[in-house]
PDB file of C-alpha atoms in Angstrom:
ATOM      1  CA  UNK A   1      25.937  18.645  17.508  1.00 47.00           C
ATOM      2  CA  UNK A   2      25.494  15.774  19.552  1.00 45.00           C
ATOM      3  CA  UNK A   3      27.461  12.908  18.566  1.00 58.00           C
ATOM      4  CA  UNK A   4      27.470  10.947  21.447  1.00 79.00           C
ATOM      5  CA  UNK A   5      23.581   9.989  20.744  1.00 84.00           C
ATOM      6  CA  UNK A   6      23.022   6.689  18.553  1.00 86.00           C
ATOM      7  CA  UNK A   7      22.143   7.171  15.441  1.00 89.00           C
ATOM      8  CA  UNK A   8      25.225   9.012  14.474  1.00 87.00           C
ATOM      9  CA  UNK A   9      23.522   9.461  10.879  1.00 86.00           C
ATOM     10  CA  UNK A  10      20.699  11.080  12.666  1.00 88.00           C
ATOM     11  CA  UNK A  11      22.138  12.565  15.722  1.00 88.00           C
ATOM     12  CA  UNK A  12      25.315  13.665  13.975  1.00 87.00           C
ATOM     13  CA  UNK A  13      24.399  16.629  11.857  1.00 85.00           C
ATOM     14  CA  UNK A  14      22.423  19.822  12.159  1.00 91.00           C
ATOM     15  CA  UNK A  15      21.098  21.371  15.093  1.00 93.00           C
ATOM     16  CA  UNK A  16      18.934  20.463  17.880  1.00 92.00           C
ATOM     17  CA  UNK A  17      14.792  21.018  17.362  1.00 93.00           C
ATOM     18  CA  UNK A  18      12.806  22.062  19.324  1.00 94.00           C
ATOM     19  CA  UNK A  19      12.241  19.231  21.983  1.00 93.00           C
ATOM     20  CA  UNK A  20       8.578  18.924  21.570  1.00 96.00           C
ATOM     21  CA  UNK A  21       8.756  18.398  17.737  1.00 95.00           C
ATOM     22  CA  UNK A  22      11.626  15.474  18.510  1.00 94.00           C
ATOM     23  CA  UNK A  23       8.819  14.158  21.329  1.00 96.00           C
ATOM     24  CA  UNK A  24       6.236  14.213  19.040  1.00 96.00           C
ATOM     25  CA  UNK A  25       8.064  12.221  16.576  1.00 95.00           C
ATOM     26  CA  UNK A  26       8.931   9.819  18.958  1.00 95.00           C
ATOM     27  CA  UNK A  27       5.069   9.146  19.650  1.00 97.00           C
ATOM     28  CA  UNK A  28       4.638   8.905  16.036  1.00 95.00           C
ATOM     29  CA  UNK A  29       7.653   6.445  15.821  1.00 95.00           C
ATOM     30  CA  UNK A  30       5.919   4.386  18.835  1.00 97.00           C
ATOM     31  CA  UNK A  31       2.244   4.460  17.118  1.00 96.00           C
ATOM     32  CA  UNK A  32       3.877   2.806  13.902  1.00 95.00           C
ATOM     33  CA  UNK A  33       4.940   0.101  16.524  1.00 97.00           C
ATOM     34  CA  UNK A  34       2.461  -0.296  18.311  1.00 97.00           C
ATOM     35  CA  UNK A  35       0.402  -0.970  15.102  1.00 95.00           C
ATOM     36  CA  UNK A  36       3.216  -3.386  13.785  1.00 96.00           C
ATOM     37  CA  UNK A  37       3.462  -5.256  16.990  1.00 97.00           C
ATOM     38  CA  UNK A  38      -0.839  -6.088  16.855  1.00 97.00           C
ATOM     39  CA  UNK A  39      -0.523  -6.972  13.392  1.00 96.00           C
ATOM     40  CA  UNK A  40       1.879  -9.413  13.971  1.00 97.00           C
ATOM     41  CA  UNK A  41      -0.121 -10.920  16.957  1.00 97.00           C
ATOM     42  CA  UNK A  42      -2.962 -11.243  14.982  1.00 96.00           C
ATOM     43  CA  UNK A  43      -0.879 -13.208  12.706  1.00 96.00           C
ATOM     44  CA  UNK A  44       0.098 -15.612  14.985  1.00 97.00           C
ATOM     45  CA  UNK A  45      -3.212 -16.061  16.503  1.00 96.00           C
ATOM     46  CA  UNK A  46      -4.657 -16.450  12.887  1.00 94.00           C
ATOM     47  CA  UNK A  47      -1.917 -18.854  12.045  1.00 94.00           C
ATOM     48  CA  UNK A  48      -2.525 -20.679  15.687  1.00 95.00           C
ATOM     49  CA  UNK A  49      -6.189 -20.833  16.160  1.00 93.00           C
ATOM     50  CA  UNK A  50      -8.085 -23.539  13.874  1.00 91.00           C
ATOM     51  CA  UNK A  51     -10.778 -21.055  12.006  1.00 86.00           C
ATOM     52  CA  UNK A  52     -12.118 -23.028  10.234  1.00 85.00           C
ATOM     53  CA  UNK A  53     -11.862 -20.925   6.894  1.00 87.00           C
ATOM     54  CA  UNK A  54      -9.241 -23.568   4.877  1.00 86.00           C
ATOM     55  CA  UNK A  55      -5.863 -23.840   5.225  1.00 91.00           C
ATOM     56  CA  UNK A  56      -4.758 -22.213   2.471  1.00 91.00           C
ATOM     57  CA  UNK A  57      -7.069 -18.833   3.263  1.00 89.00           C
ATOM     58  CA  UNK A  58      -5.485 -19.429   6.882  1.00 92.00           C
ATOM     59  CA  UNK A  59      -2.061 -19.430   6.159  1.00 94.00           C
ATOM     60  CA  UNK A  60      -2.159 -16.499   3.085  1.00 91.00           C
ATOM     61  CA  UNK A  61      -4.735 -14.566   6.064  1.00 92.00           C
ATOM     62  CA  UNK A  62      -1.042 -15.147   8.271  1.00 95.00           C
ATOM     63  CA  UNK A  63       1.145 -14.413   5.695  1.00 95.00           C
ATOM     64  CA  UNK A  64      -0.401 -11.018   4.483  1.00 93.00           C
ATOM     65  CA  UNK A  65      -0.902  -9.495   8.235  1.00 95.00           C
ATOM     66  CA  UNK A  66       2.855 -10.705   9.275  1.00 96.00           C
ATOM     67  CA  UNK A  67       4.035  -9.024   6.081  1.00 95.00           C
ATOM     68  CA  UNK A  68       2.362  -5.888   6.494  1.00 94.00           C
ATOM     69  CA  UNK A  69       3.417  -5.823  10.397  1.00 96.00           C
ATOM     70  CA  UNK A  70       6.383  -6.067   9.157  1.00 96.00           C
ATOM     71  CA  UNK A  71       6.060  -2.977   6.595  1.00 94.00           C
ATOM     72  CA  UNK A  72       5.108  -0.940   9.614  1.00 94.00           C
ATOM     73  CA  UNK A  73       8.056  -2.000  11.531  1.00 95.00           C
ATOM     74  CA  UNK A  74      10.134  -0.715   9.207  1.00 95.00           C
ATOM     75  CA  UNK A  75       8.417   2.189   8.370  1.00 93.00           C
ATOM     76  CA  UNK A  76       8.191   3.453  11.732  1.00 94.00           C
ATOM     77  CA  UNK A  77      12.287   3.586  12.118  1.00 95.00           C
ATOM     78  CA  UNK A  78      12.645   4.730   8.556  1.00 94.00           C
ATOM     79  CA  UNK A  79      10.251   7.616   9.214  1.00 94.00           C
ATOM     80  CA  UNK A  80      11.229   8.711  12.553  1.00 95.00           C
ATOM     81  CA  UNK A  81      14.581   9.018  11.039  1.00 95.00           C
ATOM     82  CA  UNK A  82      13.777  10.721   7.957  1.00 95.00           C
ATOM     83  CA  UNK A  83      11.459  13.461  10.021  1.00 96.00           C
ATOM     84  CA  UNK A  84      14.354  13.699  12.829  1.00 95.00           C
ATOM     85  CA  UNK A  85      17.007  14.751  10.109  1.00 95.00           C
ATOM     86  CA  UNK A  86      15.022  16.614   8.099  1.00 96.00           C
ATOM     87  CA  UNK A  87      13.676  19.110  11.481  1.00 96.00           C
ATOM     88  CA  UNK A  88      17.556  19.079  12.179  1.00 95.00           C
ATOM     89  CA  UNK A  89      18.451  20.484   9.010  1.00 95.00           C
ATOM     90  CA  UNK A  90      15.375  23.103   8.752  1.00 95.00           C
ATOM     91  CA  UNK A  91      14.009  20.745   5.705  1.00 95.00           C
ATOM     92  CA  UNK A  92      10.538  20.072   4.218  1.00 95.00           C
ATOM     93  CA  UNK A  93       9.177  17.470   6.274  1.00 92.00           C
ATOM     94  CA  UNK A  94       8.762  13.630   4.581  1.00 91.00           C
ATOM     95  CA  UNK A  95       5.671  12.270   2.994  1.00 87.00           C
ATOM     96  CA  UNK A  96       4.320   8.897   4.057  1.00 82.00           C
ATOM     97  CA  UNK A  97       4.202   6.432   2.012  1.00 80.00           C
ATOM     98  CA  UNK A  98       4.018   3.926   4.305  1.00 79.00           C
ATOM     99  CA  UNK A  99       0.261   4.441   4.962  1.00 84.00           C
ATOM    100  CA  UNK A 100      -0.856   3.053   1.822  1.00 89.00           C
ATOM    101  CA  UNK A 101       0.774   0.212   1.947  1.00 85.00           C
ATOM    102  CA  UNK A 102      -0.440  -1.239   5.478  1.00 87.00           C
ATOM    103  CA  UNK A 103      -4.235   0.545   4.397  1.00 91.00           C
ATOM    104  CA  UNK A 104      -3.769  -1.846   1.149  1.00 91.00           C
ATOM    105  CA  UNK A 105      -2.348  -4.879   3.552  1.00 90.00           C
ATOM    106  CA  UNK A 106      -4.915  -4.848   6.012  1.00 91.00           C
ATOM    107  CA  UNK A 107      -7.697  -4.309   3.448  1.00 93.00           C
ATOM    108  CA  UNK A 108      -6.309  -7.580   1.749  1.00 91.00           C
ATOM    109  CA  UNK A 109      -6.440  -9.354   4.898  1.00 89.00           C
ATOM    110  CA  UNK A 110     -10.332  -8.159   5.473  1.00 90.00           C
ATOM    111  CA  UNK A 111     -11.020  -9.523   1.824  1.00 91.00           C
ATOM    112  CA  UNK A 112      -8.847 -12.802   2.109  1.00 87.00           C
ATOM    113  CA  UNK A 113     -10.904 -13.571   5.613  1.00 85.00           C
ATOM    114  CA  UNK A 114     -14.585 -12.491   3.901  1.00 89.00           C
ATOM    115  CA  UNK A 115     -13.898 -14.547   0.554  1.00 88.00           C
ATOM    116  CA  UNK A 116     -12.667 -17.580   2.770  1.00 85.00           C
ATOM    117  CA  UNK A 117     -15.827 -17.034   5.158  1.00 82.00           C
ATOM    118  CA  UNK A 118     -18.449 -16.702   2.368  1.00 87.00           C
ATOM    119  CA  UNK A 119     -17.200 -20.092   0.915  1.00 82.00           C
ATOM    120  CA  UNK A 120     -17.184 -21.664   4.074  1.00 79.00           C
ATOM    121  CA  UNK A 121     -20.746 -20.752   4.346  1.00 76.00           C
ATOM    122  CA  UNK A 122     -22.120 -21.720   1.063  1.00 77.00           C
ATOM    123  CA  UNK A 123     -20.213 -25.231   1.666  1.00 66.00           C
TER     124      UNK A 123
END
């Protein structure tokens, strides 16, 4: 057990994995953020930049890709801990959820950005 290491509730119980499944996680972990982190720039460039698509598509375009950045932030921690305990403890490994959820966010975003272009253009 290594209970020096932060997250005790992680860290704290069962025995170490292999180091390459831990690693792997890890890159999993940092894909999730990686993906959260551009989805919340492209908020704040879509809430920034005048598009030109109305202000109200603008700011729900915004609101949708912050809050589905955010989804993926917090999936990625929730996940990497979830898949770090359970290889600790010889367990199943988690399903992912998560996935849907930012494939259903981003696909709102496409739609909110094609309705508000189409009306633009037939304006």
């Amino acid at each position: 057990m290594s209970s020096h290491r932060w997250p005790r509730s992680v860290y704290g119980e069962g025995v170490e994995p292999d180091p390459r499944f831990s690693l792997a996680n890890e890159r999993t972990f940092l894909a999730w953020i990686r993906t959260a982190l551009a989805l919340l720039a492209v908020a704040a460039a879509v809430d920034a930049l005048p598009l030109g698509i109305g202000v109200r598509a603008q700011a729900l375009l915004s609101t949708v890709l912050a809050l589905t950045g955010l989804v993926a932030a917090v999936h990625a921690w929730r996940d990497w801990s979830r898949t770090e305990q359970a290889m600790r403890r010889d367990l199943p490994m988690p399903g992912n959820a998560a996935g849907i959820v930012v494939t259903v966010g981003v696909g709102l975003a496409g739609v909110v950005l094609l309705v508000a272009s189409l009306m633009r253009g037939l304006a």
